[in-house]
Coordinates of C-alpha atoms in Angstrom, one line a residue:
M1 CA 63.7 -31.2 -21.4
A2 CA 62.2 -34.4 -20.2
G3 CA 61.7 -32.9 -16.8
K4 CA 59.6 -30.0 -18.3
R5 CA 57.5 -32.5 -20.2
K6 CA 56.8 -34.5 -17.1
Q7 CA 55.9 -31.3 -15.3
R8 CA 53.4 -30.3 -18.0
K9 CA 51.8 -33.7 -17.9
A10 CA 51.5 -33.5 -14.1
E11 CA 49.9 -30.1 -14.4
A12 CA 47.4 -31.3 -17.1
R13 CA 46.5 -34.3 -14.9
A14 CA 45.9 -32.0 -11.9
R15 CA 43.6 -29.8 -14.0
R16 CA 41.6 -32.8 -15.2
N17 CA 41.2 -34.1 -11.6
T18 CA 40.1 -30.6 -10.5
A19 CA 37.6 -30.5 -13.3
R20 CA 36.2 -33.9 -12.4
A21 CA 35.9 -32.9 -8.8
T22 CA 34.2 -29.6 -9.7
F23 CA 31.6 -31.1 -12.0
A24 CA 31.1 -34.4 -10.3
P25 CA 27.4 -35.4 -10.3
G26 CA 27.1 -35.4 -6.5
L27 CA 29.2 -32.5 -5.5
G28 CA 28.9 -28.7 -5.4
Y29 CA 25.8 -26.6 -6.0
E30 CA 22.8 -28.6 -7.3
G31 CA 22.4 -26.0 -10.1
A32 CA 26.0 -26.6 -11.2
R33 CA 25.9 -30.4 -11.3
T34 CA 26.0 -32.4 -14.5
S35 CA 23.7 -35.2 -13.4
R36 CA 21.3 -36.9 -15.8
R37 CA 18.6 -34.3 -15.3
L38 CA 20.9 -31.4 -15.9
R39 CA 23.2 -32.9 -18.6
G40 CA 21.5 -31.0 -21.4
W41 CA 21.7 -27.6 -19.6
L42 CA 24.6 -25.9 -21.3
A43 CA 24.8 -22.3 -20.1
E44 CA 26.7 -19.6 -21.9
R45 CA 29.9 -18.6 -20.2
V46 CA 30.2 -15.2 -21.8
T47 CA 29.3 -11.6 -20.9
I48 CA 26.3 -9.8 -22.1
N49 CA 28.5 -7.8 -24.4
A50 CA 29.6 -11.0 -26.2
L51 CA 26.0 -12.1 -26.4
Q52 CA 25.1 -8.8 -28.0
A53 CA 27.9 -9.1 -30.5
R54 CA 26.8 -12.6 -31.4
G55 CA 23.1 -12.2 -31.8
G56 CA 22.0 -8.7 -30.8
D57 CA 21.0 -7.7 -34.4
V58 CA 18.7 -10.7 -34.8
L59 CA 17.3 -10.3 -31.3
R60 CA 16.4 -6.7 -32.0
A61 CA 14.9 -7.4 -35.4
R62 CA 12.7 -10.2 -33.9
A63 CA 11.6 -7.9 -31.1
R64 CA 10.5 -5.2 -33.6
Q65 CA 8.6 -7.8 -35.6
L66 CA 6.8 -9.1 -32.5
V67 CA 5.7 -5.6 -31.6
R68 CA 4.4 -5.0 -35.2
D69 CA 2.6 -8.3 -35.5
N70 CA 1.8 -9.7 -32.0
A71 CA -1.1 -8.3 -30.1
Y72 CA 0.3 -9.1 -26.7
A73 CA 3.8 -7.7 -27.4
A74 CA 2.2 -4.5 -28.7
S75 CA 0.0 -4.3 -25.5
A76 CA 3.0 -4.8 -23.3
V77 CA 4.9 -1.9 -24.9
D78 CA 2.0 0.5 -24.8
T79 CA 1.3 -0.4 -21.1
F80 CA 4.9 0.1 -20.1
V81 CA 5.3 3.4 -22.0
G82 CA 1.9 4.7 -20.8
S83 CA 2.8 4.0 -17.2
A84 CA 6.4 5.2 -17.3
V85 CA 5.9 8.4 -19.2
G86 CA 2.2 9.1 -19.5
D87 CA 1.7 12.8 -20.3
G88 CA 5.4 13.4 -19.6
I89 CA 7.9 13.7 -16.7
T90 CA 7.9 17.4 -16.0
P91 CA 10.5 19.6 -14.3
S92 CA 10.0 21.8 -11.3
P93 CA 13.0 24.2 -10.7
V94 CA 14.1 24.6 -7.1
L95 CA 14.6 28.4 -6.9
S96 CA 13.9 30.9 -4.1
D97 CA 13.4 33.6 -6.7
L98 CA 9.8 32.9 -7.7
G99 CA 9.8 35.5 -10.5
L100 CA 12.8 33.9 -12.2
K101 CA 11.3 30.5 -11.6
A102 CA 8.1 31.4 -13.3
A103 CA 10.0 32.9 -16.3
I104 CA 12.1 29.8 -16.7
K105 CA 9.0 27.5 -16.6
E106 CA 7.3 29.6 -19.2
A107 CA 10.4 29.5 -21.5
W108 CA 10.6 25.7 -21.0
L109 CA 7.0 25.3 -21.9
R110 CA 7.5 27.2 -25.1
W111 CA 10.6 25.2 -26.0
T112 CA 9.0 21.8 -25.4
D113 CA 7.0 22.2 -28.6
E114 CA 10.2 22.9 -30.6
A115 CA 12.4 20.2 -29.0
D116 CA 12.0 17.5 -31.7
A117 CA 14.4 18.0 -34.6
D118 CA 12.0 15.9 -36.8
G119 CA 9.0 18.1 -35.8
L120 CA 6.8 15.1 -35.1
T121 CA 6.2 15.6 -31.4
D122 CA 7.2 17.6 -28.3
F123 CA 9.7 16.9 -25.6
Y124 CA 7.4 14.7 -23.7
G125 CA 6.6 12.8 -26.9
L126 CA 10.4 12.2 -27.2
Q127 CA 10.3 10.8 -23.7
A128 CA 7.7 8.3 -24.8
L129 CA 9.6 7.4 -28.0
A130 CA 12.7 6.9 -26.0
A131 CA 11.0 4.6 -23.4
R132 CA 9.4 2.7 -26.3
S133 CA 12.8 2.2 -28.0
M134 CA 14.3 1.0 -24.8
F135 CA 11.6 -1.5 -24.2
V136 CA 11.6 -2.9 -27.8
A137 CA 15.2 -2.5 -29.0
G138 CA 16.9 -2.2 -25.6
E139 CA 18.3 1.3 -26.2
C140 CA 18.2 4.5 -28.2
F141 CA 20.4 7.6 -28.7
I142 CA 19.5 11.2 -28.5
R143 CA 21.7 13.8 -30.1
F144 CA 21.9 17.5 -29.2
R145 CA 21.4 19.6 -32.3
P146 CA 22.4 23.3 -31.6
R147 CA 20.7 25.8 -33.9
R148 CA 21.5 29.3 -35.1
A149 CA 19.8 32.3 -33.6
S150 CA 18.4 33.1 -37.0
D151 CA 16.5 29.8 -37.1
G152 CA 13.8 31.4 -34.9
F153 CA 13.6 29.0 -32.0
S154 CA 12.9 30.3 -28.5
V155 CA 16.0 28.5 -27.3
P156 CA 18.5 27.5 -30.1
L157 CA 18.6 23.8 -29.3
Q158 CA 16.8 20.7 -30.6
L159 CA 17.0 16.9 -29.9
Q160 CA 17.3 14.2 -32.5
L161 CA 16.3 10.6 -31.6
I162 CA 18.5 8.0 -33.3
E163 CA 17.5 4.3 -33.2
S164 CA 20.0 1.7 -32.1
E165 CA 20.4 0.2 -35.6
Q166 CA 22.4 3.2 -36.7
L167 CA 25.2 2.3 -34.2
P168 CA 26.4 -1.1 -35.7
L169 CA 27.2 -3.8 -33.2
S170 CA 29.7 -5.2 -35.6
Y171 CA 31.9 -2.1 -35.8
N172 CA 34.9 -2.9 -33.7
V173 CA 38.5 -1.5 -33.9
E174 CA 41.1 -2.8 -31.5
R175 CA 43.2 0.4 -31.5
S176 CA 42.5 3.6 -33.5
I177 CA 45.1 6.1 -34.7
V178 CA 45.0 7.9 -31.4
G179 CA 45.1 4.7 -29.4
N180 CA 41.4 4.5 -28.5
E181 CA 39.3 1.3 -28.7
I182 CA 36.0 1.0 -30.6
R183 CA 33.6 -1.6 -29.3
H184 CA 30.1 -2.0 -30.8
G185 CA 30.4 1.4 -32.5
I186 CA 31.4 3.2 -29.3
E187 CA 34.9 4.7 -28.9
F188 CA 36.6 4.5 -25.5
D189 CA 39.8 6.1 -24.4
A190 CA 42.6 4.5 -22.4
I191 CA 40.8 4.8 -19.1
G192 CA 37.4 3.5 -20.4
R193 CA 35.6 6.8 -20.9
R194 CA 33.3 7.2 -23.9
V195 CA 34.8 9.5 -26.4
A196 CA 32.6 9.3 -29.5
Y197 CA 29.9 7.4 -31.3
H198 CA 30.4 6.0 -34.8
F199 CA 26.9 6.3 -36.3
L200 CA 25.8 5.2 -39.7
R201 CA 24.4 8.1 -41.8
R202 CA 21.3 6.1 -42.5
R203 CA 19.4 3.4 -40.8
P204 CA 20.2 -0.1 -42.1
G205 CA 17.5 -1.5 -44.3
E206 CA 16.9 1.8 -46.1
G207 CA 18.3 2.3 -49.6
E208 CA 21.8 1.3 -50.3
L209 CA 22.5 0.3 -46.7
A210 CA 20.1 -2.7 -47.0
F211 CA 23.1 -5.0 -47.8
G212 CA 25.9 -3.5 -45.7
Y213 CA 27.9 -0.4 -45.2
S214 CA 31.3 1.1 -45.9
P215 CA 33.5 3.3 -43.8
T216 CA 32.3 6.3 -45.8
D217 CA 28.8 5.7 -44.5
I218 CA 29.9 6.4 -40.9
T219 CA 29.9 9.7 -39.1
V220 CA 31.7 10.3 -35.8
V221 CA 29.8 12.3 -33.1
P222 CA 31.5 13.4 -29.9
A223 CA 30.2 11.7 -26.8
S224 CA 29.4 15.1 -25.2
E225 CA 26.7 15.6 -27.9
V226 CA 25.0 12.2 -27.5
M227 CA 22.8 10.6 -24.8
H228 CA 22.9 6.8 -24.8
L229 CA 19.7 5.6 -23.1
Y230 CA 19.5 2.0 -21.9
R231 CA 18.7 0.1 -18.8
P232 CA 22.0 -1.5 -17.5
L233 CA 21.6 -5.1 -16.4
E234 CA 25.2 -6.0 -15.7
A235 CA 28.3 -4.1 -14.7
G236 CA 30.4 -3.1 -17.7
Q237 CA 27.4 -3.5 -20.2
I238 CA 28.0 -1.4 -23.3
R239 CA 24.7 -1.8 -25.3
G240 CA 21.1 -2.3 -24.2
Q241 CA 19.0 -5.5 -24.3
S242 CA 15.3 -5.7 -25.3
Q243 CA 12.9 -6.1 -22.5
L244 CA 11.0 -8.6 -24.6
T245 CA 14.0 -11.0 -24.5
P246 CA 12.8 -13.5 -21.8
A247 CA 9.3 -13.6 -23.4
M248 CA 10.3 -13.6 -27.1
V249 CA 10.2 -17.4 -27.9
R250 CA 7.0 -17.9 -25.9
L251 CA 5.3 -15.0 -27.7
Y252 CA 6.3 -16.3 -31.1
L253 CA 5.3 -20.0 -30.4
L254 CA 2.0 -19.0 -28.7
D255 CA 1.1 -16.7 -31.6
S256 CA 1.8 -19.6 -34.0
Y257 CA -0.3 -21.9 -31.9
D258 CA -3.2 -19.4 -31.8
D259 CA -3.0 -19.0 -35.6
A260 CA -3.2 -22.8 -36.1
E261 CA -6.2 -23.0 -33.7
L262 CA -8.0 -20.1 -35.3
D263 CA -7.5 -21.7 -38.7
R264 CA -8.7 -25.1 -37.4
K265 CA -11.9 -23.4 -36.2
R266 CA -12.3 -21.6 -39.5
V267 CA -12.0 -25.0 -41.4
A268 CA -14.5 -26.6 -39.0
A269 CA -17.0 -23.7 -39.5
M270 CA -16.7 -23.9 -43.2
F271 CA -18.1 -27.5 -43.1
A272 CA -15.5 -28.6 -45.7
G273 CA -16.2 -31.8 -47.7
F274 CA -13.9 -34.3 -49.4
I275 CA -15.0 -36.4 -52.4
T276 CA -13.7 -40.0 -52.6
K277 CA -13.2 -41.3 -56.1
N278 CA -13.5 -45.0 -57.1
A279 CA -10.0 -45.3 -58.5
I280 CA -6.8 -43.4 -58.6
G281 CA -6.7 -41.1 -61.6
D282 CA -10.5 -40.9 -62.1
P283 CA -11.3 -37.3 -63.0
L284 CA -13.9 -35.3 -61.3
P285 CA -17.0 -34.5 -63.5
V286 CA -16.5 -31.0 -64.8
P287 CA -19.4 -29.2 -66.4
S288 CA -18.6 -28.1 -69.9
R289 CA -18.4 -24.4 -70.7
G290 CA -21.3 -24.9 -73.1
D291 CA -23.5 -26.2 -70.3
A292 CA -22.6 -23.2 -68.2
F293 CA -24.1 -20.9 -70.8
G294 CA -27.0 -23.2 -71.8
L295 CA -25.3 -24.2 -75.1
T296 CA -24.5 -27.6 -76.6
E297 CA -20.8 -28.2 -77.0
D298 CA -19.6 -29.6 -80.3
P299 CA -18.6 -33.3 -79.6
A300 CA -16.1 -33.1 -82.5
S301 CA -14.1 -30.4 -80.7
N302 CA -10.5 -31.5 -80.0
E303 CA -10.0 -29.1 -77.1
P304 CA -9.4 -31.2 -73.9
E305 CA -11.5 -30.6 -70.9
I306 CA -9.7 -29.2 -67.8
E307 CA -9.6 -31.5 -64.8
T308 CA -10.0 -29.9 -61.4
T309 CA -9.2 -31.3 -57.9
L310 CA -11.3 -28.9 -55.9
A311 CA -15.1 -29.0 -55.4
D312 CA -16.4 -26.0 -53.6
L313 CA -19.4 -26.2 -51.2
E314 CA -21.4 -23.1 -50.5
P315 CA -23.6 -22.7 -47.4
G316 CA -26.9 -24.4 -47.9
T317 CA -25.9 -26.2 -51.1
L318 CA -27.0 -29.8 -51.7
Q319 CA -24.5 -31.4 -54.1
V320 CA -25.7 -34.2 -56.4
L321 CA -23.0 -36.8 -56.8
N322 CA -22.5 -39.1 -59.7
P323 CA -22.9 -42.9 -59.3
G324 CA -20.0 -44.5 -57.4
E325 CA -18.9 -41.2 -55.7
D326 CA -18.9 -40.6 -52.0
I327 CA -18.4 -37.4 -50.0
R328 CA -17.0 -37.2 -46.5
F329 CA -16.9 -34.1 -44.3
S330 CA -14.0 -33.0 -42.2
N331 CA -14.3 -33.4 -38.4
P332 CA -11.4 -31.5 -36.8
T333 CA -10.6 -32.7 -33.3
E334 CA -11.6 -30.3 -30.5
V335 CA -8.9 -29.0 -28.2
G336 CA -11.2 -29.4 -25.2
G337 CA -11.4 -27.4 -22.0
S338 CA -7.6 -27.1 -21.6
Y339 CA -7.2 -24.3 -24.2
E340 CA -8.1 -21.4 -21.9
A341 CA -6.0 -22.7 -19.0
F342 CA -3.1 -23.3 -21.3
Q343 CA -3.4 -19.8 -22.6
F344 CA -3.7 -18.3 -19.1
R345 CA -0.5 -19.9 -17.8
N346 CA 1.5 -18.9 -20.9
L347 CA 0.2 -15.3 -20.8
L348 CA 1.1 -15.1 -17.1
A349 CA 4.7 -16.1 -17.9
I350 CA 4.8 -13.5 -20.7
A351 CA 3.4 -10.8 -18.4
A352 CA 6.0 -11.6 -15.8
A353 CA 8.8 -11.6 -18.4
C354 CA 7.7 -8.2 -19.8
G355 CA 7.3 -6.7 -16.4
V356 CA 3.6 -5.7 -16.9
P357 CA 0.5 -6.9 -15.0
Y358 CA -1.5 -9.7 -16.6
A359 CA -4.7 -7.7 -16.7
A360 CA -3.0 -4.8 -18.5
L361 CA -1.3 -7.2 -21.0
T362 CA -4.5 -9.0 -21.9
G363 CA -7.4 -6.8 -20.9
D364 CA -8.7 -9.7 -18.8
A365 CA -9.6 -8.3 -15.3
S366 CA -11.5 -11.5 -14.3
K367 CA -8.5 -13.3 -12.8
G368 CA -8.3 -11.4 -9.5
N369 CA -10.1 -9.4 -6.8
F370 CA -9.6 -5.8 -5.7
S371 CA -6.9 -6.7 -3.1
S372 CA -4.9 -8.9 -5.4
Q373 CA -5.1 -6.4 -8.3
R374 CA -4.0 -3.6 -5.9
S375 CA -1.0 -5.5 -4.7
I376 CA 0.0 -6.2 -8.3
E377 CA -0.4 -2.6 -9.2
L378 CA 1.8 -1.5 -6.2
E379 CA 4.6 -3.9 -7.3
F380 CA 4.3 -2.6 -10.9
K381 CA 4.4 1.0 -9.7
R382 CA 7.7 0.3 -7.8
R383 CA 9.2 -1.2 -11.0
V384 CA 8.1 1.7 -13.1
S385 CA 9.3 4.3 -10.5
Q386 CA 12.7 2.6 -10.5
F387 CA 12.9 2.9 -14.3
Q388 CA 11.7 6.5 -14.3
H389 CA 14.2 7.9 -11.8
Q390 CA 17.2 5.6 -12.4
T391 CA 17.0 5.6 -16.2
L392 CA 14.8 8.2 -17.8
V393 CA 15.4 11.0 -15.4
F394 CA 19.1 10.3 -14.9
Q395 CA 20.0 9.5 -18.6
L396 CA 17.6 11.9 -20.4
C397 CA 15.9 14.6 -18.4
R398 CA 18.8 15.8 -16.3
P399 CA 21.3 16.2 -19.2
V400 CA 18.6 17.9 -21.4
W401 CA 17.8 20.4 -18.6
A402 CA 21.5 21.1 -18.0
R403 CA 22.1 21.8 -21.7
W404 CA 18.9 23.7 -22.1
I405 CA 19.4 26.1 -19.2
A406 CA 22.9 26.9 -20.2
T407 CA 21.9 27.5 -23.8
A408 CA 18.9 29.7 -22.7
A409 CA 21.2 31.8 -20.5
L410 CA 23.8 32.3 -23.4
A411 CA 21.0 33.1 -25.9
G412 CA 19.2 35.5 -23.5
S413 CA 15.9 33.5 -24.0
V414 CA 14.7 34.0 -20.4
P415 CA 14.2 37.4 -18.9
G416 CA 16.5 37.9 -15.9
L417 CA 18.7 34.9 -16.8
T418 CA 22.0 36.3 -18.1
P419 CA 25.3 34.5 -18.5
T420 CA 26.5 36.3 -15.3
V421 CA 23.5 35.1 -13.3
F422 CA 23.9 31.6 -14.7
N423 CA 27.6 31.4 -13.8
R424 CA 26.8 32.7 -10.3
D425 CA 23.9 30.4 -9.5
K426 CA 24.7 27.5 -11.8
R427 CA 24.1 24.8 -9.1
A428 CA 20.7 26.2 -8.1
L429 CA 19.6 26.7 -11.7
S430 CA 20.6 23.1 -12.5
T431 CA 18.7 21.7 -9.5
V432 CA 15.3 20.4 -10.7
R433 CA 12.7 18.0 -9.3
W434 CA 11.4 15.8 -12.1
M435 CA 7.8 14.8 -11.4
P436 CA 6.4 11.7 -13.1
P437 CA 2.7 11.5 -14.1
K438 CA 0.3 10.8 -11.3
W439 CA -0.7 7.3 -10.6
D440 CA -4.5 6.8 -10.6
W441 CA -6.0 4.2 -8.3
V442 CA -9.2 2.2 -8.5
D443 CA -10.5 3.9 -5.2
P444 CA -9.0 7.4 -5.1
L445 CA -11.0 8.4 -2.1
K446 CA -9.2 6.0 0.2
D447 CA -5.9 7.2 -1.0
L448 CA -6.8 10.9 -0.5
R449 CA -8.0 10.0 3.0
A450 CA -4.7 8.2 3.7
D451 CA -2.7 11.2 2.4
E452 CA -4.8 13.6 4.5
L453 CA -4.1 11.5 7.6
A454 CA -0.4 11.3 6.9
I455 CA -0.2 15.1 6.5
K456 CA -2.1 15.7 9.7
M457 CA 0.2 13.2 11.6
G458 CA 3.2 15.0 10.3
I459 CA 4.8 12.0 8.6
M460 CA 4.4 13.4 5.1
P461 CA 4.6 17.0 3.9
R462 CA 1.8 18.3 1.8
S463 CA 4.2 19.1 -1.1
D464 CA 5.1 15.4 -1.4
A465 CA 1.4 14.5 -1.8
I466 CA 1.0 17.1 -4.5
E467 CA 4.1 16.0 -6.4
A468 CA 3.0 12.3 -6.2
R469 CA 0.0 13.4 -8.3
G470 CA 2.2 15.2 -10.8
G471 CA 1.7 18.7 -9.5
D472 CA 3.9 21.6 -8.2
A473 CA 3.1 22.7 -4.7
E474 CA 4.2 26.3 -5.3
E475 CA 2.2 26.6 -8.5
I476 CA -0.9 25.0 -7.0
D477 CA -0.7 27.4 -4.0
T478 CA -0.3 30.4 -6.3
R479 CA -3.4 29.3 -8.3
R480 CA -5.4 28.7 -5.1
K481 CA -4.6 32.2 -3.9
E482 CA -5.7 33.6 -7.3
D483 CA -9.0 31.6 -7.1
Q484 CA -9.5 32.8 -3.5
D485 CA -8.9 36.4 -4.4
R486 CA -11.3 36.2 -7.3
A487 CA -14.0 34.5 -5.2
D488 CA -13.6 37.1 -2.5
G489 CA -14.1 39.8 -5.1
F490 CA -17.4 38.3 -6.1
G491 CA -18.5 37.4 -2.6
L492 CA -18.4 33.6 -3.2
R493 CA -17.1 30.7 -1.3
L494 CA -14.8 28.2 -2.9
D495 CA -17.0 25.3 -1.7
G496 CA -20.0 26.8 -3.4
G497 CA -22.7 29.2 -2.4
T498 CA -22.1 32.7 -1.0
V499 CA -20.3 34.1 2.0
D500 CA -23.6 34.6 3.9
D501 CA -24.7 30.9 3.4
P502 CA -23.3 28.9 6.4
N503 CA -24.0 25.5 4.7
P504 CA -23.8 26.2 0.9
V505 CA -23.6 22.5 -0.2
P506 CA -26.8 20.5 0.7
G507 CA -25.9 17.3 2.5
A508 CA -22.2 18.3 2.8
D509 CA -22.2 17.8 6.6
A510 CA -23.9 14.5 6.3
A511 CA -21.4 13.3 3.7
D512 CA -18.5 14.4 5.8
A513 CA -19.9 12.6 8.8
A514 CA -20.3 9.5 6.8

């Protein structure tokens, strides 16, 4: 027994020595030292899932409040959503059968207006709502809602967007009846696959759920019927994190500072005055109610006069003071010339944290030239493109298309697309190119010339240039052929004039030469 006690003491002493050697002020990584400068730096040693469980609800509520009340947070969200989704990320089926492809695209276009189960927007509007929810709350959920044939939809399928508050972070079950684990409202099986989502029937804060919920308020939805949209930041991450997180404190404090500065300016502009009395307790002279109406008040009245501690000064008023009274005017201290520079540096940090350009966040385009703005836009485009293809397309667009094309085939919603054709060509019918909105540049002529040169040199196909601008090469060629046939029928040239006119556009040769 004594030997085991000595062994435990020796092991504890060895652990303490190892800890001292590891965290000694002069050893190891500089960022891991506990020197005087870094002694107050206490980093969390937990995963993002533990952080979400501890403060995810508060973080999400504060992010939503910032977007409601803070101009810069609202601008960051709108900029990001407008760049990532724009008019919508549209599909282009990859099919050799052009007739079937045209029929599928026509059926898809009809269905996009029916996609929203709430009837508020179309499918591309749902894309924008999903991107906005991911930016603000960090995540959102979209549930497939199959419909009956009698409901009258072109394809009996709709989508319901569910905000993240309806999947409670605090709902955890170590082992369910069937042996599954529930973490943050998501049920996992023994090998870590998502089995179901345990949603609240109503969003917290509405009605009786404002002060908590009971198990009867929860409905279980199979994972096959739900798309969980969020941008993963760490391996094994379960729930999403708001993109405003790194900028949240700075946004709040800067907004509070701006409010105080605005109020200071307001007080200074009002030219407020303060009356100094001779002694403590001396009342201010208050005109009697009789004087206000040109009447003489009865001196025998026992009604006491009301004392006031506020004297209002209106613009242009000269106030006559009683003997012994003095008036002093406020003189708020000026911030000086550092205010704009201070704002600029903080807004730069906020723009970097939110992942949007400074000019787009603030509307201030005076802080750079054409070259610097273009380089910033290129970096922003790379980030947005990454989000489009790795998150929105992968988590939302592809699953929706796979479910839609299968439902359309079973319902007979597309001419020529039968269940037999779908089962035979399932891979080809499920292969789709998703084309994000075109990216407009400040000088589009230079970009068109660059694309023209790349196509002529053979380093870029013409279809890639068309898709980069949000178009479909086959559709554009078809419409060009229709325009050409119509022009030939009227004896016109597509560049203006008639067929007999060798140079229909005045100055065209000179412009091309320039």
